[in-house]
């Protein structure tokens, strides 16, 4: 045992330099726990390669020593996908040092970044070139592009721009046997065989390590408009979504649903936030952007909302008159998660459904959950335009946190069973990681699980890549 | 041999009914030749299943008999991907009878179609629901959705809406062992393991048979504007593309490049077509659509072109004042291929490049080709917004067709070598099929070819699906 470890250590030192091979418990501790402190694992070393060749050499060394490999980017995942397993004896490969923007090509509207570049660094490089990289999410200051691609990250602009997958033209991958696949093509059309990049995007590091990517850029938004609308129920919100799409086309970049109780909770925890339209059951936050300077997008948004108020779809609405007002409206949405944390324990679900079945799902889930957990409080919000709900449950007043959280498995079963029955997904944007492995097997068909395992066995026959994740 | 054939025949008859199992030479002949008559193959039978269960039973029968399977949709492919091999002894599975629109869900903006539904039938079903399916290409009256997905079809609206891949949310597939994978999910966000549908999209039937798909729908375009602009050179066209994207955002749905000689050739063959801006070296056709009724998109387009005329990027421009004028401008673009056919033999290339390197590629290819084929005429046009060029060569005046076409391999080598050197693709939208198998191996890296073969061997270990295609 000691010999093998010593041999591996010597190879890793030779590959990346001994200062980039961490083994002291205090040095490796930050890499063994996820950012929320919910997952804890073990590894014999953390290696920090500085370029793709070094990653390949580290992978070859680990493959020959038959030790597991856990790729890690910004360590901001929600499901423990970048945290090694408890009792693991493998190697964490941190991509943090590989953070260069390799190229920006304005005429091709592409940017090539290394895996360890933070999302915000990519956004800024695009902006510096007069263009726009639309992926945006709460962790953008610390999450990395490699992690964004490996989890097919979503965020606030999916309605218009798609997930990370849709924003990616090419990738570079170190394969489980240490070979490098250079798929860094910046082409919008390329029908030459299987689209291999799709396999690695969203695979959560179980099929190889994404080391770089060519990303699509877009015209920068020059005119922005934000509105807040009050509605009687969710079907009205869906009707409004439909109308806004028709009126605004792709200038519609965000359409967020917020329940009255979610808004009330947020304002209770953050009393300085505005209360633009008090006393309604449901709200939507509507964002519209135009790349043309001086576009009438705000007037168009106001007119479209007025038309929906005439028909009774909208009960009341307000359009932000300044950037400051727009930011305050967005703060109502963005602070819900933090307000929940301050309010007490939560059982959270990151689900998606066909938009058309969301009203029925909400009715059925509410009835089933109230029967199983009397007094449970619903904190429902999310990206309605994508069919993605953050369907969260708060403890009934007076219930002890532990007592409530003990019911998590029962609540998950009710919510996920209904999601599956309605053709939805139990993980819309956060992935599987360690958290939802058992749920994945429960809800996927045997054929689909078998196909995934076939792919995994074909590409990583020794099962060394990110053991204990996804499959 | 006879026994095996008789056994298979009996199973096929039992699976789909004997009237749907064709074996007489006259009956199967149309399925053994591609629509342009360039590929001819053989098969022992053509089977026409009526539903997914029948497809699965046919596949199981063929797998047990160890005979090859050639999936076929509308038989409109460009590369012989749906035509059996010469000397083949397998079974063609025609999806033509599976042509139902299974469901339209306006609130979810999705449509579920069977593989044999024609593209135009899908477009019409979307329109009937007040929505829009944007995939559009010359063969749309006879090509089928199954073929569109299996070849990841492109067409005229990729700039705005992407290829067939980007328009697909879920698929149903009969796997090489006859199992059915039901991946018919209508979700815009679903991060639950590997995105398996991506493997089958663009695989040209080599990994299984796509039997149905859930497709994305969009708001219907209500206001359209079309313009024609004259430019001195290709860098000016790229500058104009950049400016139009910024000014029009996603209202820009088409940006076609046409060389002066391509336009002259088309007008010579079709003298009734207009000559809106005579005497320039290059032209672009610009299409802008808005889902809002009464949108000022035409005025915005005119203003944006005027601004580019001020800077000298645009030499002259005209905006269509009626639908009839718009159709006439589009006819200039759409009749180039037919004008080429009438004019004489051609050597064609369906290539893509990063937009930024197109000017350099054109200069280098022109010099190399003129050296190798003195007097060769260039018919260059394509979807500049996607970096996709139809880079076609016509015989020098006075050269016999056969003499010119004998130079095809030499011309391909020059063009494809330069494409590869500049990070481009040798098949932007038509696929590989039989036509470009050797080129694929020549230009892909060994690692990429090996990855493709690994996937093929994992999913179709007996190598029965569409033998002799792609790999």
JSON list of N, CA and C in Angstrom, two decimals, chain A residues 240-297:
[
{"chain": "A", "resi": 240, "resn": "UNK", "atom": "N", "xyz": [-50.06, 34.78, -19.27]},
{"chain": "A", "resi": 240, "resn": "UNK", "atom": "CA", "xyz": [-49.22, 35.98, -19.41]},
{"chain": "A", "resi": 240, "resn": "UNK", "atom": "C", "xyz": [-47.88, 35.63, -20.09]},
{"chain": "A", "resi": 241, "resn": "UNK", "atom": "N", "xyz": [-47.30, 34.49, -19.72]},
{"chain": "A", "resi": 241, "resn": "UNK", "atom": "CA", "xyz": [-46.06, 34.04, -20.36]},
{"chain": "A", "resi": 241, "resn": "UNK", "atom": "C", "xyz": [-46.25, 33.93, -21.88]},
{"chain": "A", "resi": 242, "resn": "UNK", "atom": "N", "xyz": [-47.33, 33.30, -22.26]},
{"chain": "A", "resi": 242, "resn": "UNK", "atom": "CA", "xyz": [-47.65, 33.12, -23.67]},
{"chain": "A", "resi": 242, "resn": "UNK", "atom": "C", "xyz": [-47.77, 34.49, -24.37]},
{"chain": "A", "resi": 243, "resn": "UNK", "atom": "N", "xyz": [-48.49, 35.41, -23.76]},
{"chain": "A", "resi": 243, "resn": "UNK", "atom": "CA", "xyz": [-48.69, 36.74, -24.35]},
{"chain": "A", "resi": 243, "resn": "UNK", "atom": "C", "xyz": [-47.38, 37.52, -24.43]},
{"chain": "A", "resi": 244, "resn": "UNK", "atom": "N", "xyz": [-46.55, 37.41, -23.39]},
{"chain": "A", "resi": 244, "resn": "UNK", "atom": "CA", "xyz": [-45.28, 38.14, -23.40]},
{"chain": "A", "resi": 244, "resn": "UNK", "atom": "C", "xyz": [-44.34, 37.59, -24.47]},
{"chain": "A", "resi": 245, "resn": "UNK", "atom": "N", "xyz": [-44.34, 36.26, -24.65]},
{"chain": "A", "resi": 245, "resn": "UNK", "atom": "CA", "xyz": [-43.52, 35.68, -25.71]},
{"chain": "A", "resi": 245, "resn": "UNK", "atom": "C", "xyz": [-43.93, 36.21, -27.08]},
{"chain": "A", "resi": 246, "resn": "UNK", "atom": "N", "xyz": [-45.24, 36.26, -27.29]},
{"chain": "A", "resi": 246, "resn": "UNK", "atom": "CA", "xyz": [-45.72, 36.72, -28.60]},
{"chain": "A", "resi": 246, "resn": "UNK", "atom": "C", "xyz": [-45.39, 38.20, -28.80]},
{"chain": "A", "resi": 247, "resn": "UNK", "atom": "N", "xyz": [-45.57, 39.00, -27.74]},
{"chain": "A", "resi": 247, "resn": "UNK", "atom": "CA", "xyz": [-45.38, 40.45, -27.89]},
{"chain": "A", "resi": 247, "resn": "UNK", "atom": "C", "xyz": [-43.91, 40.84, -27.95]},
{"chain": "A", "resi": 248, "resn": "UNK", "atom": "N", "xyz": [-43.07, 40.13, -27.21]},
{"chain": "A", "resi": 248, "resn": "UNK", "atom": "CA", "xyz": [-41.68, 40.55, -27.07]},
{"chain": "A", "resi": 248, "resn": "UNK", "atom": "C", "xyz": [-40.70, 39.65, -27.81]},
{"chain": "A", "resi": 249, "resn": "UNK", "atom": "N", "xyz": [-41.16, 38.51, -28.26]},
{"chain": "A", "resi": 249, "resn": "UNK", "atom": "CA", "xyz": [-40.25, 37.58, -28.95]},
{"chain": "A", "resi": 249, "resn": "UNK", "atom": "C", "xyz": [-39.08, 37.26, -28.07]},
{"chain": "A", "resi": 250, "resn": "UNK", "atom": "N", "xyz": [-37.90, 37.26, -28.67]},
{"chain": "A", "resi": 250, "resn": "UNK", "atom": "CA", "xyz": [-36.72, 36.91, -27.89]},
{"chain": "A", "resi": 250, "resn": "UNK", "atom": "C", "xyz": [-36.18, 38.04, -27.07]},
{"chain": "A", "resi": 251, "resn": "UNK", "atom": "N", "xyz": [-36.87, 39.16, -27.11]},
{"chain": "A", "resi": 251, "resn": "UNK", "atom": "CA", "xyz": [-36.47, 40.19, -26.16]},
{"chain": "A", "resi": 251, "resn": "UNK", "atom": "C", "xyz": [-36.89, 39.79, -24.75]},
{"chain": "A", "resi": 252, "resn": "UNK", "atom": "N", "xyz": [-37.80, 38.84, -24.62]},
{"chain": "A", "resi": 252, "resn": "UNK", "atom": "CA", "xyz": [-38.19, 38.32, -23.31]},
{"chain": "A", "resi": 252, "resn": "UNK", "atom": "C", "xyz": [-37.07, 37.41, -22.80]},
{"chain": "A", "resi": 253, "resn": "UNK", "atom": "N", "xyz": [-36.35, 37.85, -21.77]},
{"chain": "A", "resi": 253, "resn": "UNK", "atom": "CA", "xyz": [-35.22, 37.04, -21.29]},
{"chain": "A", "resi": 253, "resn": "UNK", "atom": "C", "xyz": [-35.48, 36.40, -19.93]},
{"chain": "A", "resi": 254, "resn": "UNK", "atom": "N", "xyz": [-36.48, 36.89, -19.19]},
{"chain": "A", "resi": 254, "resn": "UNK", "atom": "CA", "xyz": [-36.75, 36.30, -17.89]},
{"chain": "A", "resi": 254, "resn": "UNK", "atom": "C", "xyz": [-38.25, 36.34, -17.58]},
{"chain": "A", "resi": 255, "resn": "UNK", "atom": "N", "xyz": [-38.73, 35.27, -16.97]},
{"chain": "A", "resi": 255, "resn": "UNK", "atom": "CA", "xyz": [-40.14, 35.24, -16.57]},
{"chain": "A", "resi": 255, "resn": "UNK", "atom": "C", "xyz": [-40.21, 34.39, -15.31]},
{"chain": "A", "resi": 256, "resn": "UNK", "atom": "N", "xyz": [-40.14, 35.06, -14.16]},
{"chain": "A", "resi": 256, "resn": "UNK", "atom": "CA", "xyz": [-40.04, 34.39, -12.88]},
{"chain": "A", "resi": 256, "resn": "UNK", "atom": "C", "xyz": [-41.39, 34.41, -12.15]},
{"chain": "A", "resi": 257, "resn": "UNK", "atom": "N", "xyz": [-41.74, 33.28, -11.60]},
{"chain": "A", "resi": 257, "resn": "UNK", "atom": "CA", "xyz": [-42.98, 33.15, -10.82]},
{"chain": "A", "resi": 257, "resn": "UNK", "atom": "C", "xyz": [-42.64, 33.24, -9.33]},
{"chain": "A", "resi": 258, "resn": "UNK", "atom": "N", "xyz": [-43.46, 33.99, -8.59]},
{"chain": "A", "resi": 258, "resn": "UNK", "atom": "CA", "xyz": [-43.25, 34.13, -7.15]},
{"chain": "A", "resi": 258, "resn": "UNK", "atom": "C", "xyz": [-44.62, 34.03, -6.48]},
{"chain": "A", "resi": 259, "resn": "UNK", "atom": "N", "xyz": [-44.77, 33.12, -5.53]},
{"chain": "A", "resi": 259, "resn": "UNK", "atom": "CA", "xyz": [-46.05, 33.03, -4.82]},
{"chain": "A", "resi": 259, "resn": "UNK", "atom": "C", "xyz": [-46.16, 34.16, -3.79]},
{"chain": "A", "resi": 260, "resn": "UNK", "atom": "N", "xyz": [-47.40, 34.54, -3.46]},
{"chain": "A", "resi": 260, "resn": "UNK", "atom": "CA", "xyz": [-47.63, 35.56, -2.44]},
{"chain": "A", "resi": 260, "resn": "UNK", "atom": "C", "xyz": [-46.90, 35.25, -1.13]},
{"chain": "A", "resi": 261, "resn": "UNK", "atom": "N", "xyz": [-47.02, 34.02, -0.62]},
{"chain": "A", "resi": 261, "resn": "UNK", "atom": "CA", "xyz": [-46.30, 33.69, 0.62]},
{"chain": "A", "resi": 261, "resn": "UNK", "atom": "C", "xyz": [-44.78, 33.80, 0.49]},
{"chain": "A", "resi": 262, "resn": "UNK", "atom": "N", "xyz": [-44.23, 33.47, -0.68]},
{"chain": "A", "resi": 262, "resn": "UNK", "atom": "CA", "xyz": [-42.77, 33.62, -0.87]},
{"chain": "A", "resi": 262, "resn": "UNK", "atom": "C", "xyz": [-42.37, 35.09, -0.75]},
{"chain": "A", "resi": 263, "resn": "UNK", "atom": "N", "xyz": [-43.21, 35.96, -1.37]},
{"chain": "A", "resi": 263, "resn": "UNK", "atom": "CA", "xyz": [-42.92, 37.39, -1.32]},
{"chain": "A", "resi": 263, "resn": "UNK", "atom": "C", "xyz": [-43.06, 37.93, 0.11]},
{"chain": "A", "resi": 264, "resn": "UNK", "atom": "N", "xyz": [-44.11, 37.48, 0.80]},
{"chain": "A", "resi": 264, "resn": "UNK", "atom": "CA", "xyz": [-44.32, 37.95, 2.17]},
{"chain": "A", "resi": 264, "resn": "UNK", "atom": "C", "xyz": [-43.17, 37.54, 3.08]},
{"chain": "A", "resi": 265, "resn": "UNK", "atom": "N", "xyz": [-42.72, 36.30, 2.92]},
{"chain": "A", "resi": 265, "resn": "UNK", "atom": "CA", "xyz": [-41.59, 35.81, 3.71]},
{"chain": "A", "resi": 265, "resn": "UNK", "atom": "C", "xyz": [-40.35, 36.66, 3.45]},
{"chain": "A", "resi": 266, "resn": "UNK", "atom": "N", "xyz": [-40.09, 36.97, 2.19]},
{"chain": "A", "resi": 266, "resn": "UNK", "atom": "CA", "xyz": [-38.90, 37.74, 1.82]},
{"chain": "A", "resi": 266, "resn": "UNK", "atom": "C", "xyz": [-38.98, 39.15, 2.41]},
{"chain": "A", "resi": 267, "resn": "UNK", "atom": "N", "xyz": [-40.16, 39.75, 2.33]},
{"chain": "A", "resi": 267, "resn": "UNK", "atom": "CA", "xyz": [-40.30, 41.11, 2.87]},
{"chain": "A", "resi": 267, "resn": "UNK", "atom": "C", "xyz": [-40.22, 41.12, 4.40]},
{"chain": "A", "resi": 268, "resn": "UNK", "atom": "N", "xyz": [-40.64, 40.03, 5.04]},
{"chain": "A", "resi": 268, "resn": "UNK", "atom": "CA", "xyz": [-40.53, 39.95, 6.50]},
{"chain": "A", "resi": 268, "resn": "UNK", "atom": "C", "xyz": [-39.05, 39.92, 6.91]},
{"chain": "A", "resi": 269, "resn": "UNK", "atom": "N", "xyz": [-38.24, 39.17, 6.14]},
{"chain": "A", "resi": 269, "resn": "UNK", "atom": "CA", "xyz": [-36.81, 39.08, 6.47]},
{"chain": "A", "resi": 269, "resn": "UNK", "atom": "C", "xyz": [-36.03, 40.29, 5.97]},
{"chain": "A", "resi": 270, "resn": "UNK", "atom": "N", "xyz": [-36.53, 40.93, 4.92]},
{"chain": "A", "resi": 270, "resn": "UNK", "atom": "CA", "xyz": [-35.82, 42.09, 4.34]},
{"chain": "A", "resi": 270, "resn": "UNK", "atom": "C", "xyz": [-36.81, 43.25, 4.22]},
{"chain": "A", "resi": 271, "resn": "UNK", "atom": "N", "xyz": [-37.14, 43.88, 5.35]},
{"chain": "A", "resi": 271, "resn": "UNK", "atom": "CA", "xyz": [-38.22, 44.90, 5.33]},
{"chain": "A", "resi": 271, "resn": "UNK", "atom": "C", "xyz": [-37.88, 46.11, 4.47]},
{"chain": "A", "resi": 272, "resn": "UNK", "atom": "N", "xyz": [-36.60, 46.30, 4.13]},
{"chain": "A", "resi": 272, "resn": "UNK", "atom": "CA", "xyz": [-36.26, 47.46, 3.30]},
{"chain": "A", "resi": 272, "resn": "UNK", "atom": "C", "xyz": [-36.65, 47.26, 1.84]},
{"chain": "A", "resi": 273, "resn": "UNK", "atom": "N", "xyz": [-36.95, 46.02, 1.46]},
{"chain": "A", "resi": 273, "resn": "UNK", "atom": "CA", "xyz": [-37.33, 45.78, 0.06]},
{"chain": "A", "resi": 273, "resn": "UNK", "atom": "C", "xyz": [-38.72, 46.35, -0.21]},
{"chain": "A", "resi": 274, "resn": "UNK", "atom": "N", "xyz": [-38.99, 46.71, -1.46]},
{"chain": "A", "resi": 274, "resn": "UNK", "atom": "CA", "xyz": [-40.30, 47.32, -1.79]},
{"chain": "A", "resi": 274, "resn": "UNK", "atom": "C", "xyz": [-41.43, 46.30, -1.72]},
{"chain": "A", "resi": 275, "resn": "UNK", "atom": "N", "xyz": [-42.63, 46.82, -1.67]},
{"chain": "A", "resi": 275, "resn": "UNK", "atom": "CA", "xyz": [-43.84, 45.97, -1.72]},
{"chain": "A", "resi": 275, "resn": "UNK", "atom": "C", "xyz": [-44.71, 46.54, -2.84]},
{"chain": "A", "resi": 276, "resn": "UNK", "atom": "N", "xyz": [-44.31, 46.30, -4.08]},
{"chain": "A", "resi": 276, "resn": "UNK", "atom": "CA", "xyz": [-44.88, 47.09, -5.19]},
{"chain": "A", "resi": 276, "resn": "UNK", "atom": "C", "xyz": [-46.38, 46.88, -5.40]},
{"chain": "A", "resi": 277, "resn": "UNK", "atom": "N", "xyz": [-46.89, 45.68, -5.17]},
{"chain": "A", "resi": 277, "resn": "UNK", "atom": "CA", "xyz": [-48.29, 45.39, -5.46]},
{"chain": "A", "resi": 277, "resn": "UNK", "atom": "C", "xyz": [-48.84, 44.52, -4.34]},
{"chain": "A", "resi": 278, "resn": "UNK", "atom": "N", "xyz": [-49.18, 45.10, -3.20]},
{"chain": "A", "resi": 278, "resn": "UNK", "atom": "CA", "xyz": [-49.51, 44.28, -2.02]},
{"chain": "A", "resi": 278, "resn": "UNK", "atom": "C", "xyz": [-50.80, 43.47, -2.21]},
{"chain": "A", "resi": 279, "resn": "UNK", "atom": "N", "xyz": [-50.83, 42.31, -1.59]},
{"chain": "A", "resi": 279, "resn": "UNK", "atom": "CA", "xyz": [-52.08, 41.60, -1.39]},
{"chain": "A", "resi": 279, "resn": "UNK", "atom": "C", "xyz": [-52.56, 40.69, -2.49]},
{"chain": "A", "resi": 280, "resn": "UNK", "atom": "N", "xyz": [-51.67, 40.18, -3.34]},
{"chain": "A", "resi": 280, "resn": "UNK", "atom": "CA", "xyz": [-52.10, 39.27, -4.40]},
{"chain": "A", "resi": 280, "resn": "UNK", "atom": "C", "xyz": [-51.59, 37.85, -4.14]},
{"chain": "A", "resi": 281, "resn": "UNK", "atom": "N", "xyz": [-52.20, 36.90, -4.82]},
{"chain": "A", "resi": 281, "resn": "UNK", "atom": "CA", "xyz": [-51.86, 35.49, -4.59]},
{"chain": "A", "resi": 281, "resn": "UNK", "atom": "C", "xyz": [-50.57, 35.10, -5.29]},
{"chain": "A", "resi": 282, "resn": "UNK", "atom": "N", "xyz": [-50.34, 35.62, -6.48]},
{"chain": "A", "resi": 282, "resn": "UNK", "atom": "CA", "xyz": [-49.16, 35.26, -7.27]},
{"chain": "A", "resi": 282, "resn": "UNK", "atom": "C", "xyz": [-48.59, 36.49, -7.97]},
{"chain": "A", "resi": 283, "resn": "UNK", "atom": "N", "xyz": [-47.29, 36.41, -8.26]},
{"chain": "A", "resi": 283, "resn": "UNK", "atom": "CA", "xyz": [-46.61, 37.49, -8.97]},
{"chain": "A", "resi": 283, "resn": "UNK", "atom": "C", "xyz": [-45.70, 36.91, -10.04]},
{"chain": "A", "resi": 284, "resn": "UNK", "atom": "N", "xyz": [-45.44, 37.71, -11.06]},
{"chain": "A", "resi": 284, "resn": "UNK", "atom": "CA", "xyz": [-44.37, 37.36, -11.99]},
{"chain": "A", "resi": 284, "resn": "UNK", "atom": "C", "xyz": [-43.47, 38.56, -12.17]},
{"chain": "A", "resi": 285, "resn": "UNK", "atom": "N", "xyz": [-42.18, 38.25, -12.29]},
{"chain": "A", "resi": 285, "resn": "UNK", "atom": "CA", "xyz": [-41.17, 39.24, -12.61]},
{"chain": "A", "resi": 285, "resn": "UNK", "atom": "C", "xyz": [-40.82, 39.03, -14.08]},
{"chain": "A", "resi": 286, "resn": "UNK", "atom": "N", "xyz": [-40.97, 40.10, -14.88]},
{"chain": "A", "resi": 286, "resn": "UNK", "atom": "CA", "xyz": [-40.76, 39.97, -16.32]},
{"chain": "A", "resi": 286, "resn": "UNK", "atom": "C", "xyz": [-39.56, 40.83, -16.73]},
{"chain": "A", "resi": 287, "resn": "UNK", "atom": "N", "xyz": [-38.60, 40.21, -17.38]},
{"chain": "A", "resi": 287, "resn": "UNK", "atom": "CA", "xyz": [-37.41, 40.94, -17.83]},
{"chain": "A", "resi": 287, "resn": "UNK", "atom": "C", "xyz": [-37.37, 40.91, -19.36]},
{"chain": "A", "resi": 288, "resn": "UNK", "atom": "N", "xyz": [-37.15, 42.08, -19.97]},
{"chain": "A", "resi": 288, "resn": "UNK", "atom": "CA", "xyz": [-37.04, 42.16, -21.43]},
{"chain": "A", "resi": 288, "resn": "UNK", "atom": "C", "xyz": [-35.80, 42.97, -21.77]},
{"chain": "A", "resi": 289, "resn": "UNK", "atom": "N", "xyz": [-34.99, 42.45, -22.69]},
{"chain": "A", "resi": 289, "resn": "UNK", "atom": "CA", "xyz": [-33.75, 43.12, -23.08]},
{"chain": "A", "resi": 289, "resn": "UNK", "atom": "C", "xyz": [-33.69, 43.25, -24.59]},
{"chain": "A", "resi": 290, "resn": "UNK", "atom": "N", "xyz": [-33.07, 44.31, -25.06]},
{"chain": "A", "resi": 290, "resn": "UNK", "atom": "CA", "xyz": [-32.89, 44.48, -26.50]},
{"chain": "A", "resi": 290, "resn": "UNK", "atom": "C", "xyz": [-31.45, 44.89, -26.75]},
{"chain": "A", "resi": 291, "resn": "UNK", "atom": "N", "xyz": [-30.87, 44.32, -27.79]},
{"chain": "A", "resi": 291, "resn": "UNK", "atom": "CA", "xyz": [-29.49, 44.68, -28.12]},
{"chain": "A", "resi": 291, "resn": "UNK", "atom": "C", "xyz": [-29.41, 46.04, -28.82]},
{"chain": "A", "resi": 292, "resn": "UNK", "atom": "N", "xyz": [-30.53, 46.54, -29.33]},
{"chain": "A", "resi": 292, "resn": "UNK", "atom": "CA", "xyz": [-30.53, 47.85, -29.98]},
{"chain": "A", "resi": 292, "resn": "UNK", "atom": "C", "xyz": [-30.53, 48.95, -28.92]},
{"chain": "A", "resi": 293, "resn": "UNK", "atom": "N", "xyz": [-29.67, 49.95, -29.12]},
{"chain": "A", "resi": 293, "resn": "UNK", "atom": "CA", "xyz": [-29.70, 51.10, -28.22]},
{"chain": "A", "resi": 293, "resn": "UNK", "atom": "C", "xyz": [-30.97, 51.90, -28.49]},
{"chain": "A", "resi": 294, "resn": "UNK", "atom": "N", "xyz": [-31.59, 52.43, -27.44]},
{"chain": "A", "resi": 294, "resn": "UNK", "atom": "CA", "xyz": [-32.77, 53.27, -27.62]},
{"chain": "A", "resi": 294, "resn": "UNK", "atom": "C", "xyz": [-33.98, 52.50, -28.12]},
{"chain": "A", "resi": 295, "resn": "UNK", "atom": "N", "xyz": [-34.03, 51.21, -27.90]},
{"chain": "A", "resi": 295, "resn": "UNK", "atom": "CA", "xyz": [-35.19, 50.41, -28.29]},
{"chain": "A", "resi": 295, "resn": "UNK", "atom": "C", "xyz": [-36.40, 50.77, -27.43]},
{"chain": "A", "resi": 296, "resn": "UNK", "atom": "N", "xyz": [-37.60, 50.69, -28.00]},
{"chain": "A", "resi": 296, "resn": "UNK", "atom": "CA", "xyz": [-38.80, 50.98, -27.20]},
{"chain": "A", "resi": 296, "resn": "UNK", "atom": "C", "xyz": [-39.25, 49.77, -26.38]},
{"chain": "A", "resi": 297, "resn": "UNK", "atom": "N", "xyz": [-38.33, 48.95, -25.90]},
{"chain": "A", "resi": 297, "resn": "UNK", "atom": "CA", "xyz": [-38.72, 47.70, -25.26]},
{"chain": "A", "resi": 297, "resn": "UNK", "atom": "C", "xyz": [-39.54, 47.95, -23.99]}
]
